[in-house]
Amino acid sequence: MLQFRTEGFNGSAVKYSPFFDNRLAVAASANFGLVGNGRLYVLELTPNGIVPLKFYTTQDALYDLSWSEINENQVLVASGDGSIKLFDSGVDEFPVQAWREHNREVFAVHWNLVAKDRFCSSSWDGTVKVWSPRRPESLLTLPTHSCTYSAAFSPHSPDILSCVTSDSHVRVYDLRTPASAKNHLTVQIPIHGPASTLVPMKPGMAPQPAAAPPSECLTHDWNKYRPSVVATGGVDRTVRTFDIRAPQQGPLSVMPGHDYAIRKLAWSPHLSNLLLTASYDMTCRVWTDRSDAPGDADPMRGGPSPILGEELGRMGHHTEFVTGVDWCLFGAEGWCASVGWDERVFVWDVRAFMNRPL
């Protein structure tokens, strides 16, 4: 396990470079993001450990980041002052571009993996915006009418965009549809609808579905191998997966277990059933949604009940809230990075913390 100290700045997000197997970026903020400066770190993994390649200090807190898909040196950051900035590690001190249309904190940015000439942002102002790095104004604004914590383009389609919000819904937009009264909204899934959780029954009986009270959803991610599957997590400490083709059927699987809110989750880029979570309970946990289990042999698949996923292991070296986690795209399929409010970045192998092999 490698570690790096973001001294004086509390981490909020970490992302591996899509171009280099030894480079990652970290967004952090002074005073836990409540007041003061932010800082972007570009880090390299070397035989001597993690070393800073560049760092940039910003006037306001940084909450998220995303690597450019068209320039290996550029990183987007989401700022508490409502701005989005693009930094280039070949340029000292200042961003090479900046955009400001959101009127509250920008909490997420995500670069389109298919149509690489655009990216999106989401904000506490109740909107998601689509941008081009070549234009000074946004291309499109999608109202959510609710504080929006996470937004992401599908890795399988250039025109499918999703977000999760404080009103406990997954919203999916298809930008190919007419800009009607629904503003491209094609799917809306209540995260805490019927069958959204599992209630344990008597010994020997499978858990039964039950409704859960709505709570804020803080994070979501698209499965890299199943184009219609997304996972969500948030204040109620439970991971759920959904199939956007069947929004009324409820979750495909549920994974309860964290002691406090789930701040970030990420599907594995190597295995379709594996995901990683970061939580305010100071742990990172690796899960299987059991989608690889044979249907006939798995009693959890009977009837309308969601599958009960399984925790495969946990990493508990952080000493404060864990706010960011990401998988390495290269090499062995277990390497990842995590960051937290304890001013530490860890690079580690999930296989060293699992109770059984991948």
CSV table of C-alpha atoms in Angstrom, one decimal:
chain,number,residue,atom,x,y,z
A,1,MET,CA,0.0,0.0,0.0
A,2,LEU,CA,1.3,3.4,-1.0
A,3,GLN,CA,0.2,6.7,0.6
A,4,PHE,CA,0.5,10.5,0.1
A,5,ARG,CA,-0.3,13.3,2.4
A,6,THR,CA,-2.4,16.3,1.2
A,7,GLU,CA,-1.3,18.3,4.1
A,8,GLY,CA,-3.6,21.1,5.1
A,9,PHE,CA,-6.2,20.0,2.5
A,10,ASN,CA,-9.0,17.4,3.0
A,11,GLY,CA,-9.5,15.1,0.0
A,12,SER,CA,-12.8,15.0,-1.8
A,13,ALA,CA,-12.2,13.0,-5.0
A,14,VAL,CA,-9.5,10.9,-6.7
A,15,LYS,CA,-9.3,9.7,-10.3
A,16,TYR,CA,-6.8,7.6,-12.2
A,17,SER,CA,-5.5,8.9,-15.6
A,18,PRO,CA,-7.1,7.1,-18.6
A,19,PHE,CA,-3.7,7.6,-20.4
A,20,PHE,CA,-1.0,6.7,-17.8
A,21,ASP,CA,-1.0,3.8,-15.4
A,22,ASN,CA,1.2,5.7,-12.9
A,23,ARG,CA,-0.7,9.0,-12.7
A,24,LEU,CA,-3.7,10.1,-10.7
A,25,ALA,CA,-5.3,13.4,-9.7
A,26,VAL,CA,-6.8,14.4,-6.4
A,27,ALA,CA,-9.3,17.3,-5.5
A,28,ALA,CA,-9.1,18.6,-2.0
A,29,SER,CA,-10.2,21.5,0.1
A,30,ALA,CA,-9.1,23.4,3.2
A,31,ASN,CA,-11.3,23.2,6.3
A,32,PHE,CA,-13.3,20.2,5.0
A,33,GLY,CA,-14.7,22.2,2.1
A,34,LEU,CA,-16.6,24.6,4.3
A,35,VAL,CA,-14.5,27.7,3.8
A,36,GLY,CA,-11.1,28.5,2.2
A,37,ASN,CA,-9.0,27.4,-0.7
A,38,GLY,CA,-9.1,24.3,-2.8
A,39,ARG,CA,-6.2,22.3,-4.3
A,40,LEU,CA,-5.8,20.0,-7.3
A,41,TYR,CA,-2.9,17.5,-7.1
A,42,VAL,CA,-1.5,15.7,-10.0
A,43,LEU,CA,0.4,12.7,-8.6
A,44,GLU,CA,2.8,10.1,-10.0
A,45,LEU,CA,3.5,6.6,-8.8
A,46,THR,CA,7.2,6.0,-8.7
A,47,PRO,CA,9.6,3.4,-7.3
A,48,ASN,CA,10.1,5.9,-4.4
A,49,GLY,CA,6.4,6.1,-3.7
A,50,ILE,CA,3.8,8.7,-4.6
A,51,VAL,CA,5.3,12.1,-5.6
A,52,PRO,CA,3.5,15.3,-6.7
A,53,LEU,CA,4.0,16.2,-10.3
A,54,LYS,CA,2.0,19.5,-10.1
A,55,PHE,CA,-0.4,21.1,-7.7
A,56,TYR,CA,-2.8,24.1,-8.2
A,57,THR,CA,-4.4,26.2,-5.4
A,58,THR,CA,-7.9,27.6,-6.1
A,59,GLN,CA,-9.8,30.3,-4.4
A,60,ASP,CA,-12.7,28.0,-3.4
A,61,ALA,CA,-13.2,24.4,-2.3
A,62,LEU,CA,-12.9,21.6,-4.9
A,63,TYR,CA,-15.5,18.8,-4.8
A,64,ASP,CA,-14.9,16.6,-7.8
A,65,LEU,CA,-12.6,16.2,-10.9
A,66,SER,CA,-12.5,14.4,-14.2
A,67,TRP,CA,-9.6,13.7,-16.6
A,68,SER,CA,-9.9,15.0,-20.1
A,69,GLU,CA,-10.5,12.2,-22.7
A,70,ILE,CA,-8.8,14.2,-25.5
A,71,ASN,CA,-5.7,15.6,-23.7
A,72,GLU,CA,-3.6,13.5,-21.4
A,73,ASN,CA,-2.4,16.5,-19.4
A,74,GLN,CA,-5.7,18.1,-18.6
A,75,VAL,CA,-8.1,17.8,-15.6
A,76,LEU,CA,-11.5,19.3,-14.9
A,77,VAL,CA,-12.4,20.4,-11.4
A,78,ALA,CA,-15.8,21.2,-9.8
A,79,SER,CA,-15.6,24.2,-7.5
A,80,GLY,CA,-17.7,25.5,-4.6
A,81,ASP,CA,-18.0,28.9,-6.2
A,82,GLY,CA,-20.1,27.5,-9.0
A,83,SER,CA,-17.3,27.4,-11.5
A,84,ILE,CA,-15.6,24.6,-13.6
A,85,LYS,CA,-11.9,24.9,-14.3
A,86,LEU,CA,-9.6,23.1,-16.7
A,87,PHE,CA,-6.0,22.7,-15.7
A,88,ASP,CA,-3.1,21.6,-17.8
A,89,SER,CA,-0.1,20.0,-16.1
A,90,GLY,CA,2.1,21.7,-18.7
A,91,VAL,CA,1.0,25.1,-17.6
A,92,ASP,CA,1.9,26.6,-14.2
A,93,GLU,CA,-0.4,28.2,-11.7
A,94,PHE,CA,-3.5,29.1,-13.7
A,95,PRO,CA,-6.3,27.1,-15.4
A,96,VAL,CA,-6.3,27.1,-19.2
A,97,GLN,CA,-10.1,27.5,-19.3
A,98,ALA,CA,-12.9,28.2,-17.0
A,99,TRP,CA,-16.7,28.2,-17.1
A,100,ARG,CA,-19.3,29.7,-14.7
A,101,GLU,CA,-23.0,29.3,-15.2
A,102,HIS,CA,-24.1,27.4,-12.1
A,103,ASN,CA,-25.2,29.6,-9.3
A,104,ARG,CA,-24.4,27.2,-6.5
A,105,GLU,CA,-21.7,24.6,-5.7
A,106,VAL,CA,-20.7,22.3,-8.5
A,107,PHE,CA,-20.5,18.9,-7.0
A,108,ALA,CA,-19.7,16.6,-9.9
A,109,VAL,CA,-18.0,16.7,-13.4
A,110,HIS,CA,-17.7,13.9,-15.8
A,111,TRP,CA,-16.1,13.6,-19.3
A,112,ASN,CA,-18.0,11.7,-22.0
A,113,LEU,CA,-16.1,8.5,-22.7
A,114,VAL,CA,-17.7,8.0,-26.2
A,115,ALA,CA,-18.2,11.5,-27.6
A,116,LYS,CA,-15.0,12.9,-26.2
A,117,ASP,CA,-15.7,16.5,-27.2
A,118,ARG,CA,-18.1,17.1,-24.3
A,119,PHE,CA,-18.5,16.8,-20.6
A,120,CYS,CA,-21.2,17.4,-18.0
A,121,SER,CA,-21.5,19.0,-14.6
A,122,SER,CA,-24.1,18.8,-11.8
A,123,SER,CA,-24.8,21.3,-9.1
A,124,TRP,CA,-26.7,22.0,-5.9
A,125,ASP,CA,-28.6,24.6,-8.0
A,126,GLY,CA,-30.8,21.8,-9.4
A,127,THR,CA,-29.3,21.5,-12.9
A,128,VAL,CA,-27.1,19.3,-15.0
A,129,LYS,CA,-25.2,21.1,-17.8
A,130,VAL,CA,-23.5,19.7,-20.9
A,131,TRP,CA,-20.4,21.5,-22.1
A,132,SER,CA,-17.8,21.5,-24.9
A,133,PRO,CA,-14.2,22.5,-24.1
A,134,ARG,CA,-14.3,24.5,-27.3
A,135,ARG,CA,-17.1,26.8,-26.3
A,136,PRO,CA,-17.4,29.4,-23.5
A,137,GLU,CA,-21.1,28.7,-22.8
A,138,SER,CA,-22.9,25.4,-22.0
A,139,LEU,CA,-24.5,23.4,-24.8
A,140,LEU,CA,-27.5,22.4,-22.8
A,141,THR,CA,-29.1,22.7,-19.4
A,142,LEU,CA,-31.2,19.9,-17.9
A,143,PRO,CA,-33.3,20.9,-14.8
A,144,THR,CA,-33.6,18.4,-12.1
A,145,HIS,CA,-35.5,20.7,-9.6
A,146,SER,CA,-33.5,19.1,-6.8
A,147,CYS,CA,-29.9,19.3,-5.4
A,148,THR,CA,-27.9,17.1,-7.8
A,149,TYR,CA,-24.9,15.3,-6.3
A,150,SER,CA,-23.7,13.2,-9.2
A,151,ALA,CA,-24.0,13.2,-13.0
A,152,ALA,CA,-22.4,10.9,-15.6
A,153,PHE,CA,-22.5,10.0,-19.2
A,154,SER,CA,-23.1,6.3,-20.0
A,155,PRO,CA,-19.8,4.6,-21.1
A,156,HIS,CA,-21.8,2.8,-23.8
A,157,SER,CA,-23.6,5.7,-25.5
A,158,PRO,CA,-22.6,9.3,-26.4
A,159,ASP,CA,-26.1,10.6,-25.7
A,160,ILE,CA,-27.2,9.0,-22.5
A,161,LEU,CA,-26.7,11.0,-19.4
A,162,SER,CA,-27.8,10.2,-15.8
A,163,CYS,CA,-27.8,11.9,-12.4
A,164,VAL,CA,-28.9,11.3,-8.8
A,165,THR,CA,-30.4,13.8,-6.6
A,166,SER,CA,-31.5,14.7,-3.0
A,167,ASP,CA,-35.1,13.7,-3.8
A,168,SER,CA,-34.0,10.1,-4.0
A,169,HIS,CA,-34.4,9.5,-7.8
A,170,VAL,CA,-32.2,8.3,-10.7
A,171,ARG,CA,-32.9,10.4,-13.8
A,172,VAL,CA,-31.8,9.3,-17.2
A,173,TYR,CA,-31.7,11.7,-20.2
A,174,ASP,CA,-31.5,10.8,-23.8
A,175,LEU,CA,-30.1,13.8,-25.7
A,176,ARG,CA,-31.3,12.3,-29.0
A,177,THR,CA,-35.0,12.8,-28.0
A,178,PRO,CA,-36.8,16.1,-28.8
A,179,ALA,CA,-36.4,18.9,-26.3
A,180,SER,CA,-40.0,18.6,-25.2
A,181,ALA,CA,-41.5,19.6,-21.9
A,182,LYS,CA,-39.6,16.7,-20.3
A,183,ASN,CA,-36.2,18.2,-21.4
A,184,HIS,CA,-34.9,14.9,-22.7
A,185,LEU,CA,-35.9,13.1,-19.6
A,186,THR,CA,-36.7,9.5,-20.5
A,187,VAL,CA,-36.4,7.5,-17.3
A,188,GLN,CA,-37.0,8.4,-13.7
A,189,ILE,CA,-36.5,5.7,-11.0
A,190,PRO,CA,-37.5,6.2,-7.4
A,191,ILE,CA,-34.6,4.7,-5.5
A,192,HIS,CA,-36.6,4.1,-2.3
A,193,GLY,CA,-39.7,2.7,-4.0
A,194,PRO,CA,-41.3,-0.7,-3.2
A,195,ALA,CA,-38.8,-3.6,-2.9
A,196,SER,CA,-35.9,-1.1,-2.4
A,197,THR,CA,-34.5,-2.9,0.6
A,198,LEU,CA,-34.5,-6.4,2.1
A,199,VAL,CA,-35.9,-7.2,5.6
A,200,PRO,CA,-34.3,-10.3,7.3
A,201,MET,CA,-36.9,-12.9,8.2
A,202,LYS,CA,-36.7,-16.1,10.3
A,203,PRO,CA,-33.6,-18.2,10.1
A,204,GLY,CA,-33.5,-20.2,6.9
A,205,MET,CA,-35.9,-17.8,5.1
A,206,ALA,CA,-34.7,-15.4,2.4
A,207,PRO,CA,-35.0,-11.7,3.2
A,208,GLN,CA,-38.2,-10.1,1.9
A,209,PRO,CA,-38.6,-6.8,0.1
A,210,ALA,CA,-39.9,-3.7,1.8
A,211,ALA,CA,-40.2,0.0,1.1
A,212,ALA,CA,-37.5,2.3,2.6
A,213,PRO,CA,-38.0,5.9,3.5
A,214,PRO,CA,-36.5,8.3,1.0
A,215,SER,CA,-33.1,9.7,1.7
A,216,GLU,CA,-30.5,11.7,-0.3
A,217,CYS,CA,-28.6,9.8,-3.0
A,218,LEU,CA,-25.0,11.0,-3.2
A,219,THR,CA,-23.3,8.9,-5.8
A,220,HIS,CA,-24.0,6.6,-8.8
A,221,ASP,CA,-22.1,4.8,-11.6
A,222,TRP,CA,-22.8,3.0,-14.8
A,223,ASN,CA,-21.8,-0.7,-15.1
A,224,LYS,CA,-19.0,-1.0,-17.6
A,225,TYR,CA,-20.2,-4.3,-19.1
A,226,ARG,CA,-24.0,-4.2,-18.7
A,227,PRO,CA,-25.2,-1.0,-20.6
A,228,SER,CA,-28.5,-0.7,-18.8
A,229,VAL,CA,-27.3,-1.2,-15.2
A,230,VAL,CA,-26.5,1.6,-12.8
A,231,ALA,CA,-25.6,1.5,-9.1
A,232,THR,CA,-26.6,4.1,-6.5
A,233,GLY,CA,-25.5,4.9,-2.9
A,234,GLY,CA,-26.2,7.6,-0.3
A,235,VAL,CA,-27.4,8.5,3.1
A,236,ASP,CA,-29.2,5.3,3.9
A,237,ARG,CA,-25.9,3.3,3.7
A,238,THR,CA,-27.1,0.9,1.0
A,239,VAL,CA,-25.9,0.2,-2.5
A,240,ARG,CA,-28.7,-0.6,-5.0
A,241,THR,CA,-28.4,-1.6,-8.7
A,242,PHE,CA,-31.2,-0.8,-11.2
A,243,ASP,CA,-31.9,-1.7,-14.8
A,244,ILE,CA,-33.1,1.4,-16.6
A,245,ARG,CA,-35.0,-0.7,-19.1
A,246,ALA,CA,-37.4,-1.7,-16.3
A,247,PRO,CA,-37.7,1.3,-14.0
A,248,GLN,CA,-40.8,0.0,-12.3
A,249,GLN,CA,-39.5,-3.3,-11.1
A,250,GLY,CA,-37.3,-1.9,-8.3
A,251,PRO,CA,-33.7,-2.7,-7.7
A,252,LEU,CA,-31.9,-5.7,-9.2
A,253,SER,CA,-29.7,-6.1,-6.1
A,254,VAL,CA,-29.2,-4.4,-2.7
A,255,MET,CA,-26.0,-4.3,-0.6
A,256,PRO,CA,-26.6,-3.0,2.9
A,257,GLY,CA,-23.7,-2.9,5.4
A,258,HIS,CA,-22.0,0.5,5.7
A,259,ASP,CA,-22.4,2.2,9.1
A,260,TYR,CA,-22.7,5.7,7.7
A,261,ALA,CA,-23.5,7.3,4.3
A,262,ILE,CA,-21.9,6.1,1.1
A,263,ARG,CA,-20.1,9.1,-0.4
A,264,LYS,CA,-18.7,7.4,-3.6
A,265,LEU,CA,-19.0,4.2,-5.5
A,266,ALA,CA,-17.4,2.9,-8.7
A,267,TRP,CA,-18.0,-0.3,-10.8
A,268,SER,CA,-14.9,-2.3,-11.6
A,269,PRO,CA,-13.5,-1.7,-15.1
A,270,HIS,CA,-12.4,-5.4,-15.2
A,271,LEU,CA,-15.3,-7.4,-13.7
A,272,SER,CA,-19.0,-6.9,-14.3
A,273,ASN,CA,-20.2,-7.9,-10.9
A,274,LEU,CA,-17.7,-6.0,-8.7
A,275,LEU,CA,-17.9,-2.5,-7.2
A,276,LEU,CA,-16.1,-0.4,-4.7
A,277,THR,CA,-17.6,2.0,-2.1
A,278,ALA,CA,-16.2,4.8,0.0
A,279,SER,CA,-18.1,5.8,3.2
A,280,TYR,CA,-18.3,8.3,6.0
A,281,ASP,CA,-17.8,5.2,8.3
A,282,MET,CA,-14.1,5.6,7.3
A,283,THR,CA,-14.0,2.4,5.3
A,284,CYS,CA,-13.8,1.4,1.7
A,285,ARG,CA,-15.6,-1.9,0.8
A,286,VAL,CA,-15.6,-4.2,-2.2
A,287,TRP,CA,-18.9,-5.9,-3.1
A,288,THR,CA,-20.3,-8.4,-5.6
A,289,ASP,CA,-23.9,-7.8,-6.7
A,290,ARG,CA,-24.0,-11.6,-7.4
A,291,SER,CA,-25.1,-11.0,-11.0
A,292,ASP,CA,-22.7,-13.7,-11.9
A,293,ALA,CA,-24.5,-16.4,-9.8
A,294,PRO,CA,-26.5,-18.9,-11.7
A,295,GLY,CA,-30.2,-17.9,-11.6
A,296,ASP,CA,-31.6,-21.3,-10.9
A,297,ALA,CA,-29.2,-21.9,-8.0
A,298,ASP,CA,-29.7,-18.6,-6.3
A,299,PRO,CA,-32.8,-18.4,-4.0
A,300,MET,CA,-32.5,-14.6,-3.8
A,301,ARG,CA,-33.6,-14.4,-7.5
A,302,GLY,CA,-37.0,-15.9,-6.9
A,303,GLY,CA,-40.1,-13.7,-7.4
A,304,PRO,CA,-39.8,-9.9,-7.3
A,305,SER,CA,-37.2,-9.8,-4.6
A,306,PRO,CA,-33.9,-8.1,-5.4
A,307,ILE,CA,-30.7,-10.1,-5.0
A,308,LEU,CA,-28.8,-9.6,-1.7
A,309,GLY,CA,-25.3,-8.7,-2.7
A,310,GLU,CA,-22.2,-9.7,-0.7
A,311,GLU,CA,-19.4,-7.7,0.9
A,312,LEU,CA,-16.1,-9.3,-0.1
A,313,GLY,CA,-13.8,-7.2,2.0
A,314,ARG,CA,-13.0,-3.8,3.5
A,315,MET,CA,-10.1,-1.4,3.9
A,316,GLY,CA,-10.1,0.5,7.2
A,317,HIS,CA,-6.8,2.5,7.1
A,318,HIS,CA,-8.5,5.9,6.8
A,319,THR,CA,-9.1,7.8,10.0
A,320,GLU,CA,-11.7,10.2,8.8
A,321,PHE,CA,-14.6,10.2,6.2
A,322,VAL,CA,-13.6,8.5,3.0
A,323,THR,CA,-14.9,10.7,0.1
A,324,GLY,CA,-13.4,9.3,-3.1
A,325,VAL,CA,-12.4,6.0,-4.7
A,326,ASP,CA,-11.4,4.9,-8.1
A,327,TRP,CA,-10.1,1.8,-9.9
A,328,CYS,CA,-6.9,1.7,-12.0
A,329,LEU,CA,-7.7,0.9,-15.6
A,330,PHE,CA,-4.4,-0.8,-16.2
A,331,GLY,CA,-2.6,-3.9,-15.1
A,332,ALA,CA,-3.9,-6.3,-12.5
A,333,GLU,CA,-7.6,-6.1,-11.8
A,334,GLY,CA,-7.5,-5.2,-8.1
A,335,TRP,CA,-5.6,-1.9,-7.9
A,336,CYS,CA,-7.5,1.2,-6.7
A,337,ALA,CA,-7.0,4.6,-5.0
A,338,SER,CA,-8.9,6.2,-2.1
A,339,VAL,CA,-8.9,9.6,-0.5
A,340,GLY,CA,-10.5,11.1,2.6
A,341,TRP,CA,-10.8,13.9,5.1
A,342,ASP,CA,-7.7,12.6,6.9
A,343,GLU,CA,-5.5,14.3,4.3
A,344,ARG,CA,-4.4,10.9,3.0
A,345,VAL,CA,-4.4,9.3,-0.4
A,346,PHE,CA,-4.0,5.5,-0.5
A,347,VAL,CA,-3.1,3.3,-3.4
A,348,TRP,CA,-3.9,-0.3,-2.6
A,349,ASP,CA,-4.9,-3.7,-4.0
A,350,VAL,CA,-8.4,-4.8,-3.0
A,351,ARG,CA,-7.3,-8.4,-3.3
A,352,ALA,CA,-5.2,-8.0,-0.1
A,353,PHE,CA,-8.4,-7.1,1.9
A,354,MET,CA,-10.8,-9.7,0.4
A,355,ASN,CA,-12.1,-12.7,2.2
A,356,ARG,CA,-12.0,-14.8,-1.0
A,357,PRO,CA,-10.3,-14.5,-4.4
A,358,LEU,CA,-11.9,-12.5,-7.2
